[in-house]
Amino acid sequence: MSQLIEEPRLFENLCSTLYLGIGFILVKRNRGKPGIDGVSIADFEANLDEELSQLQQELSNWTYQPSPVRRVEIPKPGGKGMRLLGIPTVRDRVVQATLKLLLEPIFDPHFSPNSYGFRPGRSQHQAVAAARRIVNSGKSYVVDIDLSKFFDRIHHDRLIARMGEKITDKRILRLVGLMLRSGIMINGVVIPSQEGAMQGGPLSPLLSNIVLDELDQELERRGLEFCRFADDCNIFVKSQKAAERVMEKVSQFIEKKLKLKVNQEKSQVALSEKVKFLGFTVVNGTIAIAHKALQTAMDKVKALTPRGTHKALEPALDKINQWYVGWSNYYSLTNYPSQLHKIEAHIRRRLRSRLVSQQKRKQHLYRNLVKRGVPRKQASKTVFSNNKRWVLSNARAVTRAYPNSWFINLKGQEIRSDRKLAHWFEVSQWIRLA
């Protein structure tokens, strides 16, 4: 039986403007959009003392009532369906962030060491590195279990009961129940919440780990090695037969005991090199970026560099920089740098294609290539061919006029777009493109 944690001041701390103020700092750090009341973080901060005092009073005298969350739909990677998010109001996010601050030290120390998602000091890179270690130990078959609409199917009563094994303060459990049942506003209509914990609130990640900790304990009881990041769970075994047996037994536990749903179409049993885990694949004992993640990145580059010479260059360049710095930092875990170079080369080619199209007329492009050191014969042969701009962007004459180093070292060029592009790359110091 789980040991109860005596926390006589847990609710009192939640009702403190000091703790609520820390909760607001956490909400502000994560930024985010307004909820159904339209109040932004800046609006809330403008009257911070009054807002926190009001929350403190409502929590203390039990007049606090969480507002329904605002439904937001974002496309899933690859365009397969929509991910449903719920955006609470800023004041509700402050309460949730404060509650998470108080509850996390109670629950997190008891979570499995094989759980890496939404936990202090743990990351996706650690999860992928752990998966590689397990595969290299000889367990190359993966039971890849996909939970269908996990957040939407969290069973409220089971979650509250699970929390009650560690929390003695019934007021905290009651407040969590109010948040879970606050409802969803869709097109101005409030839909009651009978199950689920909408993604988008500060408390949802912790609640999801509390739910799935029961799965972790079951896997450990069975002596299985696994890595879990949120609802993405991979179990590692030595043979195909063992993997199929584990898939059947664990799926039954998830559906019958946890009251969740296994997506049979997306779940699979396969060798590690055929399984994507957090955007990576373990191949021959090494870590590689998954093919699907690379294709998604190529599509993202295309979306960030749309056709059309009438469109301003600077906004596109800013977006490319913001996206690529974050993307490359995450995927720097790969043991194959050529995968990063492939994306970088694609970015450069898309930009060269834009430069070619900006010349408007072939004579202008010809003169510009010659001016940039391309022999006249080579420039003429390239420009006055029947090739379109995409083919021209990879032609020897164009890459010679705009080499990789140009994207960093260029200063004071003749045409206006060149000057803007050079300045942007100097400011951003995008050294990876060299």
Coordinates of C-alpha atoms in Angstrom, one line a residue:
M1 CA 0.0 0.0 0.0
S2 CA 1.3 3.5 -0.9
Q3 CA 2.4 5.6 2.1
L4 CA 0.3 8.6 2.7
I5 CA 2.1 12.0 2.7
E6 CA 1.1 14.2 5.6
E7 CA 0.9 17.8 4.2
P8 CA -1.2 19.7 6.7
R9 CA -0.4 23.1 5.1
L10 CA -0.8 22.0 1.5
F11 CA -4.1 23.8 0.9
E12 CA -3.0 26.8 3.0
N13 CA 0.1 27.3 0.9
L14 CA -2.1 27.2 -2.2
C15 CA -4.2 30.0 -0.8
S16 CA -1.1 32.1 -0.1
T17 CA -0.5 35.2 -2.3
L18 CA 3.2 34.3 -2.1
Y19 CA 2.8 30.9 -3.7
L20 CA 0.2 32.2 -6.1
G21 CA 2.7 34.9 -7.1
I22 CA 5.3 32.2 -7.9
G23 CA 2.6 30.5 -9.9
F24 CA 2.1 33.6 -12.0
I25 CA 5.8 33.9 -12.7
L26 CA 5.8 30.3 -14.0
V27 CA 2.7 31.1 -16.2
K28 CA 4.4 34.3 -17.5
R29 CA 7.5 32.3 -18.3
N30 CA 5.6 29.9 -20.4
R31 CA 3.6 32.7 -22.1
G32 CA 0.5 31.4 -23.9
K33 CA -2.8 32.8 -25.2
P34 CA -5.8 34.1 -23.3
G35 CA -8.6 31.8 -22.3
I36 CA -12.3 32.2 -22.8
D37 CA -12.4 35.6 -20.9
G38 CA -9.9 37.2 -23.3
V39 CA -7.6 38.3 -20.5
S40 CA -3.9 38.1 -21.5
I41 CA -0.9 37.6 -19.3
A42 CA -0.1 41.3 -19.7
D43 CA -3.7 42.3 -18.6
F44 CA -3.4 40.0 -15.6
E45 CA -0.1 41.4 -14.6
A46 CA -1.3 45.0 -14.9
N47 CA -3.5 44.4 -11.8
L48 CA -1.4 41.6 -10.3
D49 CA -1.9 42.4 -6.6
E50 CA -5.6 42.7 -7.0
E51 CA -5.9 39.5 -9.1
L52 CA -3.8 37.4 -6.7
S53 CA -5.7 38.8 -3.7
Q54 CA -9.0 37.9 -5.4
L55 CA -7.8 34.3 -6.1
Q56 CA -6.6 33.9 -2.6
Q57 CA -10.0 34.9 -1.2
E58 CA -11.9 32.7 -3.6
L59 CA -9.8 29.7 -2.8
S60 CA -10.0 30.3 0.9
N61 CA -13.7 30.6 1.1
W62 CA -14.4 28.0 -1.7
T63 CA -16.1 30.4 -4.1
Y64 CA -13.4 29.7 -6.7
Q65 CA -14.8 28.1 -9.8
P66 CA -12.5 27.2 -12.7
S67 CA -13.7 28.5 -16.1
P68 CA -14.2 26.2 -19.1
V69 CA -11.1 25.9 -21.2
R70 CA -10.9 27.3 -24.7
R71 CA -10.7 24.6 -27.4
V72 CA -7.8 25.0 -29.8
E73 CA -7.0 22.6 -32.7
I74 CA -3.5 22.3 -34.1
P75 CA -2.5 20.0 -37.0
K76 CA -0.6 16.9 -36.0
P77 CA 2.8 16.3 -37.8
G78 CA 2.3 14.9 -41.2
G79 CA -1.2 16.4 -41.5
K80 CA -2.8 13.3 -39.9
G81 CA -5.7 14.7 -37.9
M82 CA -5.8 17.5 -35.3
R83 CA -4.4 17.7 -31.8
L84 CA -7.0 19.1 -29.3
L85 CA -5.7 21.6 -26.8
G86 CA -7.5 23.3 -24.0
I87 CA -6.4 26.8 -23.0
P88 CA -7.4 27.7 -19.5
T89 CA -7.8 31.4 -18.4
V90 CA -4.7 33.0 -17.0
R91 CA -6.1 33.0 -13.5
D92 CA -6.9 29.3 -13.8
R93 CA -3.4 28.7 -15.1
V94 CA -1.9 30.5 -12.1
V95 CA -3.9 28.2 -9.7
Q96 CA -2.8 25.1 -11.7
A97 CA 0.9 26.2 -11.8
T98 CA 0.8 26.8 -8.1
L99 CA -0.8 23.5 -7.5
K100 CA 1.8 21.7 -9.6
L101 CA 4.5 23.5 -7.7
L102 CA 3.2 22.1 -4.4
L103 CA 2.3 18.6 -5.7
E104 CA 5.3 17.7 -7.8
P105 CA 7.7 17.3 -4.9
I106 CA 5.2 14.8 -3.4
F107 CA 4.7 12.6 -6.4
D108 CA 7.8 12.9 -8.6
P109 CA 10.2 11.1 -6.2
H110 CA 8.0 8.0 -6.4
F111 CA 7.8 7.9 -10.2
S112 CA 9.7 5.3 -12.1
P113 CA 13.3 6.0 -13.2
N114 CA 12.2 4.8 -16.7
S115 CA 9.7 7.8 -17.0
Y116 CA 11.3 10.8 -18.6
G117 CA 8.4 13.1 -19.7
F118 CA 7.5 16.4 -17.9
R119 CA 9.8 15.7 -14.9
P120 CA 12.4 18.0 -13.4
G121 CA 15.9 17.2 -14.6
R122 CA 14.7 14.8 -17.2
S123 CA 14.6 15.2 -21.0
Q124 CA 13.8 13.6 -24.3
H125 CA 17.5 13.2 -25.0
Q126 CA 17.9 11.1 -21.8
A127 CA 15.0 8.9 -22.9
V128 CA 16.5 8.3 -26.3
A129 CA 20.0 7.6 -24.8
A130 CA 18.4 5.1 -22.4
A131 CA 16.6 3.4 -25.3
R132 CA 19.9 3.0 -27.1
R133 CA 21.6 1.5 -24.0
I134 CA 18.8 -1.1 -23.7
V135 CA 18.9 -2.0 -27.4
N136 CA 22.7 -2.4 -27.2
S137 CA 22.3 -4.8 -24.2
G138 CA 20.7 -7.2 -26.7
K139 CA 17.0 -6.3 -26.5
S140 CA 16.6 -5.2 -30.1
Y141 CA 12.8 -5.9 -30.4
V142 CA 10.5 -3.0 -29.5
V143 CA 6.9 -3.1 -28.3
D144 CA 5.8 0.3 -29.4
I145 CA 2.4 1.0 -27.7
D146 CA 0.4 4.0 -28.9
L147 CA -2.4 5.2 -26.7
S148 CA -5.4 6.6 -28.6
K149 CA -6.4 10.1 -27.5
F150 CA -4.7 9.5 -24.1
F151 CA -5.4 13.0 -22.5
D152 CA -9.1 12.8 -23.7
R153 CA -9.6 9.4 -22.0
I154 CA -8.2 9.9 -18.5
H155 CA -10.6 8.4 -16.0
H156 CA -11.4 11.1 -13.4
D157 CA -12.3 8.8 -10.5
R158 CA -9.3 6.6 -11.0
L159 CA -7.0 9.6 -11.1
I160 CA -8.4 11.2 -8.0
A161 CA -8.2 7.8 -6.2
R162 CA -4.6 7.4 -7.3
M163 CA -3.8 10.9 -6.0
G164 CA -5.6 10.0 -2.7
E165 CA -3.0 7.3 -2.1
K166 CA -0.4 10.1 -1.5
I167 CA -2.5 13.1 -0.5
T168 CA -4.5 13.3 2.8
D169 CA -5.9 16.8 2.2
K170 CA -9.3 16.2 0.6
R171 CA -9.6 19.9 -0.3
I172 CA -6.8 19.4 -2.8
L173 CA -8.5 16.4 -4.3
R174 CA -11.8 18.3 -4.5
L175 CA -10.1 21.2 -6.3
V176 CA -8.4 18.9 -8.8
G177 CA -11.8 17.4 -9.5
L178 CA -13.3 20.8 -10.1
M179 CA -10.6 21.5 -12.6
L180 CA -11.0 18.2 -14.4
R181 CA -14.8 18.9 -14.7
S182 CA -14.6 22.6 -15.7
G183 CA -15.8 21.9 -19.2
I184 CA -14.8 22.9 -22.7
M185 CA -16.1 25.9 -24.7
I186 CA -16.6 25.2 -28.4
N187 CA -18.1 27.9 -30.5
G188 CA -19.6 29.6 -27.5
V189 CA -21.1 26.4 -26.1
V190 CA -19.8 24.8 -22.9
I191 CA -19.4 21.0 -23.2
P192 CA -19.2 19.2 -19.8
S193 CA -16.1 17.2 -19.1
Q194 CA -17.0 13.6 -18.1
E195 CA -13.4 12.3 -18.7
G196 CA -10.0 13.5 -19.8
A197 CA -7.6 16.2 -18.9
M198 CA -7.2 18.7 -21.7
Q199 CA -3.7 19.3 -22.9
G200 CA -2.6 22.9 -22.5
G201 CA -2.9 23.5 -18.7
P202 CA 0.1 23.5 -16.4
L203 CA -1.2 20.7 -14.3
S204 CA -2.0 18.2 -17.1
P205 CA 1.5 16.9 -17.5
L206 CA 1.8 16.0 -13.8
L207 CA -1.7 14.4 -13.8
S208 CA -0.7 12.3 -16.9
N209 CA 2.4 11.0 -15.1
I210 CA 0.3 10.1 -12.1
V211 CA -2.1 8.1 -14.3
L212 CA 0.7 6.3 -16.2
D213 CA 2.8 5.6 -13.1
E214 CA 0.4 2.7 -12.6
L215 CA 1.5 1.3 -16.0
D216 CA 5.2 1.9 -15.1
Q217 CA 4.8 -0.1 -11.9
E218 CA 3.1 -3.0 -13.8
L219 CA 5.9 -3.1 -16.3
E220 CA 8.5 -3.1 -13.6
R221 CA 6.6 -5.9 -11.7
R222 CA 6.9 -8.0 -14.9
G223 CA 10.6 -7.3 -15.1
L224 CA 10.4 -5.5 -18.4
E225 CA 12.8 -2.8 -19.6
F226 CA 11.2 0.2 -21.0
C227 CA 11.4 4.0 -21.7
R228 CA 8.4 6.2 -21.4
F229 CA 8.0 9.9 -22.3
A230 CA 4.5 11.0 -21.5
D231 CA 2.2 8.6 -23.4
D232 CA 4.9 7.5 -25.7
C233 CA 6.1 4.1 -24.3
N234 CA 8.6 1.6 -25.8
I235 CA 9.2 -1.8 -24.2
F236 CA 12.3 -3.7 -25.2
V237 CA 12.7 -7.5 -25.4
K238 CA 15.0 -10.0 -27.1
S239 CA 12.7 -11.8 -29.5
Q240 CA 9.7 -11.4 -31.8
K241 CA 7.8 -14.0 -29.9
A242 CA 8.4 -12.3 -26.6
A243 CA 7.5 -8.9 -28.0
E244 CA 4.1 -10.2 -29.3
R245 CA 3.3 -11.8 -26.0
V246 CA 4.2 -8.5 -24.1
M247 CA 2.1 -6.5 -26.6
E248 CA -1.0 -8.7 -25.9
K249 CA -0.6 -8.7 -22.1
V250 CA 0.2 -5.0 -21.6
S251 CA -2.5 -3.9 -24.0
Q252 CA -5.0 -5.9 -21.9
F253 CA -3.8 -4.2 -18.7
I254 CA -4.0 -0.7 -20.3
E255 CA -7.6 -1.2 -21.5
K256 CA -9.1 -3.2 -18.7
K257 CA -7.3 -1.8 -15.6
L258 CA -6.4 1.8 -16.7
K259 CA -9.6 2.2 -18.8
L260 CA -7.5 3.7 -21.6
K261 CA -7.5 2.7 -25.3
V262 CA -4.6 1.2 -27.3
N263 CA -4.4 2.4 -30.9
Q264 CA -3.9 -1.0 -32.7
E265 CA -3.2 0.7 -36.0
K266 CA -0.3 2.7 -34.7
S267 CA 1.0 0.2 -32.2
Q268 CA 3.6 -2.2 -33.5
V269 CA 6.2 -4.9 -32.7
A270 CA 9.4 -4.4 -34.7
L271 CA 13.2 -4.2 -34.6
S272 CA 14.5 -0.9 -33.1
E273 CA 15.6 0.5 -36.5
K274 CA 12.0 0.4 -37.7
V275 CA 10.5 2.2 -34.6
K276 CA 10.4 6.0 -34.2
F277 CA 10.9 7.2 -30.6
L278 CA 10.7 10.9 -29.9
G279 CA 11.8 11.7 -33.5
F280 CA 14.8 9.3 -33.3
T281 CA 15.6 5.7 -34.3
V282 CA 18.2 3.4 -32.8
V283 CA 20.1 1.9 -35.8
N284 CA 22.9 -0.6 -35.3
G285 CA 23.5 0.7 -31.8
T286 CA 23.6 4.4 -32.9
I287 CA 21.1 7.2 -32.8
A288 CA 19.7 8.6 -36.0
I289 CA 17.0 11.1 -36.9
A290 CA 13.9 9.2 -37.9
H291 CA 13.0 9.3 -41.6
K292 CA 9.6 10.8 -40.8
A293 CA 11.2 13.5 -38.8
L294 CA 13.5 14.4 -41.6
Q295 CA 10.7 14.6 -44.1
T296 CA 8.7 16.8 -41.7
A297 CA 11.7 19.1 -41.5
M298 CA 12.0 19.3 -45.3
D299 CA 8.3 20.2 -45.5
K300 CA 8.8 22.9 -42.8
V301 CA 11.6 24.5 -44.8
K302 CA 9.4 24.6 -47.9
A303 CA 6.6 26.2 -45.9
L304 CA 9.0 28.8 -44.5
T305 CA 10.3 29.7 -47.9
P306 CA 7.2 30.0 -50.1
R307 CA 7.3 31.0 -53.7
G308 CA 6.6 34.6 -54.7
T309 CA 9.1 37.3 -55.2
H310 CA 6.7 40.0 -54.0
K311 CA 6.9 38.7 -50.5
A312 CA 9.3 40.3 -48.0
L313 CA 12.4 38.3 -47.4
E314 CA 13.2 39.4 -43.8
P315 CA 10.1 37.8 -42.1
A316 CA 10.8 34.4 -43.8
L317 CA 14.5 34.6 -42.8
D318 CA 13.6 35.4 -39.2
K319 CA 11.2 32.4 -39.0
I320 CA 13.8 30.1 -40.6
N321 CA 16.4 31.1 -38.0
Q322 CA 14.0 30.7 -35.1
W323 CA 12.8 27.3 -36.3
Y324 CA 16.2 25.8 -37.3
V325 CA 18.1 26.8 -34.2
G326 CA 15.6 25.0 -32.0
W327 CA 15.3 22.0 -34.5
S328 CA 19.0 21.5 -34.9
N329 CA 19.6 21.7 -31.1
Y330 CA 17.1 19.0 -30.5
Y331 CA 18.3 16.7 -33.2
S332 CA 22.0 17.3 -32.5
L333 CA 21.8 14.0 -30.6
T334 CA 22.1 12.1 -33.9
N335 CA 25.3 10.2 -34.6
Y336 CA 24.9 11.1 -38.3
P337 CA 25.8 14.8 -38.9
S338 CA 25.0 14.4 -42.6
Q339 CA 21.3 14.3 -41.6
L340 CA 21.7 17.9 -40.3
H341 CA 23.7 18.9 -43.3
K342 CA 20.9 17.6 -45.6
I343 CA 18.5 20.0 -44.0
E344 CA 21.0 22.9 -44.1
A345 CA 21.7 22.3 -47.8
H346 CA 17.9 22.3 -48.5
I347 CA 17.6 25.6 -46.8
R348 CA 20.4 27.1 -48.8
R349 CA 18.9 25.8 -52.1
R350 CA 15.5 27.3 -51.3
L351 CA 17.2 30.6 -50.6
R352 CA 19.2 30.4 -53.8
S353 CA 16.0 29.7 -55.6
R354 CA 14.5 32.8 -54.2
L355 CA 17.5 34.9 -55.3
V356 CA 17.2 33.5 -58.8
S357 CA 13.5 34.3 -59.1
Q358 CA 14.2 37.9 -57.8
Q359 CA 16.2 38.7 -60.9
K360 CA 12.9 38.7 -62.9
R361 CA 14.6 38.6 -66.3
K362 CA 17.2 36.2 -67.6
Q363 CA 19.5 39.1 -68.7
H364 CA 19.5 40.4 -65.1
L365 CA 20.4 37.0 -63.7
Y366 CA 23.2 36.6 -66.4
R367 CA 24.7 40.0 -65.5
N368 CA 24.5 39.3 -61.8
L369 CA 26.2 35.9 -62.1
V370 CA 29.0 37.4 -64.2
K371 CA 29.4 40.3 -61.7
R372 CA 29.8 37.6 -59.0
G373 CA 32.7 35.9 -60.7
V374 CA 31.0 33.3 -62.9
P375 CA 32.7 33.0 -66.4
R376 CA 30.5 34.4 -69.1
K377 CA 30.2 31.2 -71.0
Q378 CA 29.2 29.2 -67.9
A379 CA 26.7 31.9 -66.9
S380 CA 25.2 32.1 -70.4
K381 CA 24.8 28.3 -70.7
T382 CA 23.1 28.2 -67.3
V383 CA 20.8 31.2 -67.6
F384 CA 19.6 30.8 -71.2
S385 CA 18.7 27.1 -70.8
N386 CA 15.1 26.0 -70.5
N387 CA 15.6 25.1 -66.8
K388 CA 13.3 26.6 -64.2
R389 CA 14.4 28.3 -61.0
W390 CA 14.5 25.2 -58.9
V391 CA 16.9 23.5 -61.2
L392 CA 18.9 26.7 -61.6
S393 CA 19.2 27.0 -57.8
N394 CA 21.5 23.9 -57.8
A395 CA 23.4 24.8 -61.0
R396 CA 27.1 25.1 -60.7
A397 CA 27.1 28.7 -61.8
V398 CA 24.6 29.7 -59.1
T399 CA 26.3 27.8 -56.3
R400 CA 29.6 29.4 -57.4
A401 CA 28.0 32.9 -57.3
Y402 CA 26.4 32.2 -54.0
P403 CA 28.7 29.7 -52.2
N404 CA 28.0 28.4 -48.7
S405 CA 30.3 31.0 -47.2
W406 CA 28.4 33.8 -48.9
F407 CA 25.5 33.3 -46.5
I408 CA 27.8 34.4 -43.6
N409 CA 30.6 36.6 -45.0
L410 CA 28.7 38.7 -47.6
K411 CA 28.9 42.4 -47.1
G412 CA 27.7 45.4 -49.1
Q413 CA 26.5 43.7 -52.2
E414 CA 25.1 45.4 -55.2
I415 CA 21.4 44.4 -55.0
R416 CA 19.1 45.4 -52.2
S417 CA 18.0 41.8 -51.4
D418 CA 21.6 40.7 -51.0
R419 CA 22.3 43.4 -48.5
K420 CA 19.3 42.5 -46.4
L421 CA 20.2 38.8 -46.5
A422 CA 23.8 39.4 -45.6
H423 CA 22.8 41.6 -42.6
W424 CA 20.3 39.0 -41.4
F425 CA 22.9 36.2 -41.4
E426 CA 25.5 38.4 -39.7
V427 CA 23.0 39.3 -36.9
S428 CA 21.8 35.8 -36.4
Q429 CA 25.3 34.3 -36.6
W430 CA 24.0 31.2 -38.2
I431 CA 27.4 29.5 -38.3
R432 CA 25.9 26.1 -39.1
L433 CA 25.3 27.2 -42.6
A434 CA 29.0 27.6 -43.3

